[in-house]
XYZ file of C-alpha atoms in Angstrom:
153
model
C -87.844 -26.727 21.833
C -91.376 -26.274 20.450
C -91.900 -26.754 16.714
C -94.740 -24.987 14.879
C -96.286 -24.999 11.418
C -96.197 -21.369 10.268
C -98.393 -20.520 7.260
C -97.281 -17.459 5.297
C -98.655 -15.972 2.108
C -96.581 -14.440 -0.624
C -98.332 -11.937 -2.854
C -96.824 -12.846 -6.207
C -97.695 -9.450 -7.658
C -96.720 -7.094 -4.839
C -94.119 -9.257 -3.072
C -95.690 -8.901 0.366
C -95.098 -11.695 2.881
C -97.838 -11.976 5.482
C -99.485 -14.249 8.012
C -101.941 -16.517 6.189
C -105.468 -15.123 5.947
C -108.044 -17.510 4.486
C -110.089 -14.618 3.084
C -107.515 -13.925 0.356
C -109.185 -13.949 -3.043
C -107.561 -11.203 -5.105
C -104.191 -11.355 -6.805
C -102.190 -14.529 -7.181
C -100.700 -15.754 -3.899
C -98.562 -18.662 -2.830
C -99.294 -20.181 0.559
C -96.107 -21.546 2.096
C -96.208 -23.805 5.141
C -92.955 -23.443 7.042
C -91.946 -25.768 9.869
C -90.127 -23.648 12.447
C -88.399 -24.324 15.725
C -88.376 -21.642 18.391
C -87.083 -18.887 18.324
C -87.888 -18.449 14.592
C -91.598 -17.927 15.272
C -93.758 -15.900 17.640
C -97.435 -15.616 18.507
C -99.680 -12.666 17.734
C -102.016 -11.277 20.403
C -104.716 -13.440 18.795
C -102.608 -16.569 19.292
C -101.703 -16.974 15.606
C -98.203 -18.217 14.857
C -95.989 -16.056 12.640
C -92.377 -15.886 11.562
C -90.146 -13.361 13.297
C -89.908 -9.992 11.536
C -86.235 -10.404 10.695
C -86.957 -13.687 8.894
C -89.868 -12.110 6.994
C -87.521 -9.319 5.836
C -84.995 -11.941 4.708
C -87.713 -13.787 2.785
C -88.902 -10.594 1.076
C -85.364 -9.790 -0.003
C -84.722 -13.342 -1.257
C -87.930 -13.581 -3.295
C -87.813 -10.040 -4.757
C -86.092 -11.141 -7.997
C -88.651 -13.928 -8.528
C -91.518 -11.500 -7.921
C -90.044 -8.964 -10.342
C -89.448 -11.611 -13.007
C -93.034 -12.904 -12.803
C -94.911 -9.711 -11.967
C -95.757 -8.761 -15.533
C -97.453 -12.009 -16.518
C -99.155 -12.316 -13.133
C -100.877 -8.958 -13.505
C -104.592 -9.782 -13.696
C -104.863 -7.511 -16.749
C -102.165 -9.453 -18.599
C -102.452 -9.915 -22.322
C -101.032 -13.423 -22.121
C -103.492 -16.265 -22.626
C -104.285 -18.259 -19.461
C -102.790 -21.471 -20.891
C -99.430 -19.689 -21.264
C -99.709 -18.543 -17.657
C -100.428 -22.075 -16.436
C -97.389 -23.379 -18.320
C -95.181 -20.790 -16.568
C -96.370 -21.629 -13.033
C -94.169 -24.715 -12.379
C -90.990 -22.833 -13.284
C -92.042 -19.889 -11.112
C -92.753 -22.197 -8.140
C -89.355 -23.891 -8.536
C -87.608 -20.506 -8.585
C -89.632 -19.313 -5.598
C -88.786 -22.476 -3.645
C -85.083 -22.080 -4.478
C -85.166 -18.436 -3.315
C -86.963 -19.378 -0.095
C -84.459 -22.159 0.593
C -81.648 -19.584 0.665
C -83.085 -18.259 3.951
C -84.257 -21.545 5.437
C -82.134 -23.246 8.101
C -81.966 -27.054 7.791
C -83.180 -28.703 10.981
C -84.654 -25.426 12.297
C -86.663 -23.709 9.566
C -87.825 -25.682 6.536
C -90.513 -25.507 3.829
C -93.207 -28.139 4.310
C -95.454 -27.317 1.338
C -96.485 -24.639 -1.156
C -99.970 -24.033 -2.592
C -101.492 -21.609 -5.087
C -104.302 -19.469 -3.628
C -106.118 -16.353 -4.792
C -106.714 -15.458 -8.444
C -104.703 -17.408 -10.998
C -105.859 -16.923 -14.601
C -106.574 -20.412 -15.921
C -109.114 -20.035 -18.722
C -110.850 -17.225 -20.541
C -113.681 -17.898 -22.959
C -113.949 -16.242 -26.337
C -116.748 -13.642 -26.322
C -120.223 -14.960 -27.169
C -123.628 -13.337 -27.209
C -124.630 -15.150 -24.003
C -121.477 -14.051 -22.162
C -121.957 -10.464 -23.341
C -125.574 -10.477 -22.116
C -124.502 -11.851 -18.735
C -121.749 -9.252 -18.282
C -124.170 -6.440 -19.189
C -126.744 -7.806 -16.727
C -124.084 -8.143 -14.031
C -122.852 -4.565 -14.587
C -126.414 -3.244 -14.235
C -126.910 -5.242 -11.045
C -123.693 -3.837 -9.546
C -124.675 -0.292 -10.516
C -128.053 -0.752 -8.793
C -126.409 -2.062 -5.625
C -124.002 0.880 -5.524
C -126.873 3.322 -6.053
C -128.876 1.647 -3.249
C -125.897 1.835 -0.881
C -125.491 5.564 -1.560
C -129.207 6.120 -0.831
C -128.819 4.359 2.533
C -126.031 6.729 3.624
């Protein structure tokens, strides 16, 4: 029986469970590497390995309470300071791992590792004159780029 490493991403704000995509940058995600024996995985037409749909549905259902519990402080517009968010991460990961383990099958489907990817608030500076000037400059630059793109259409 063939054994595969199946990377999945969990959107910690929306609760989506997807095949890992290394272009993820928005929202906080957890990358979970699952070791899976056949028939718990399949290949996409591109040759990527993914968990079977039924298992993905089971994972979504199992992690839903963890997502709901953490959704508010994981919102990128949260009012919580980043240091409070960082202190909450270990507990959230432990709860997520426990939820995932309810649908794992020892000897057939097991968690290998978990990593944080995407946007995780970690530090936010107090406003200064320099930061304000930069943000104003950046906003003007973005406005110019958008205007230029509309002219090209």
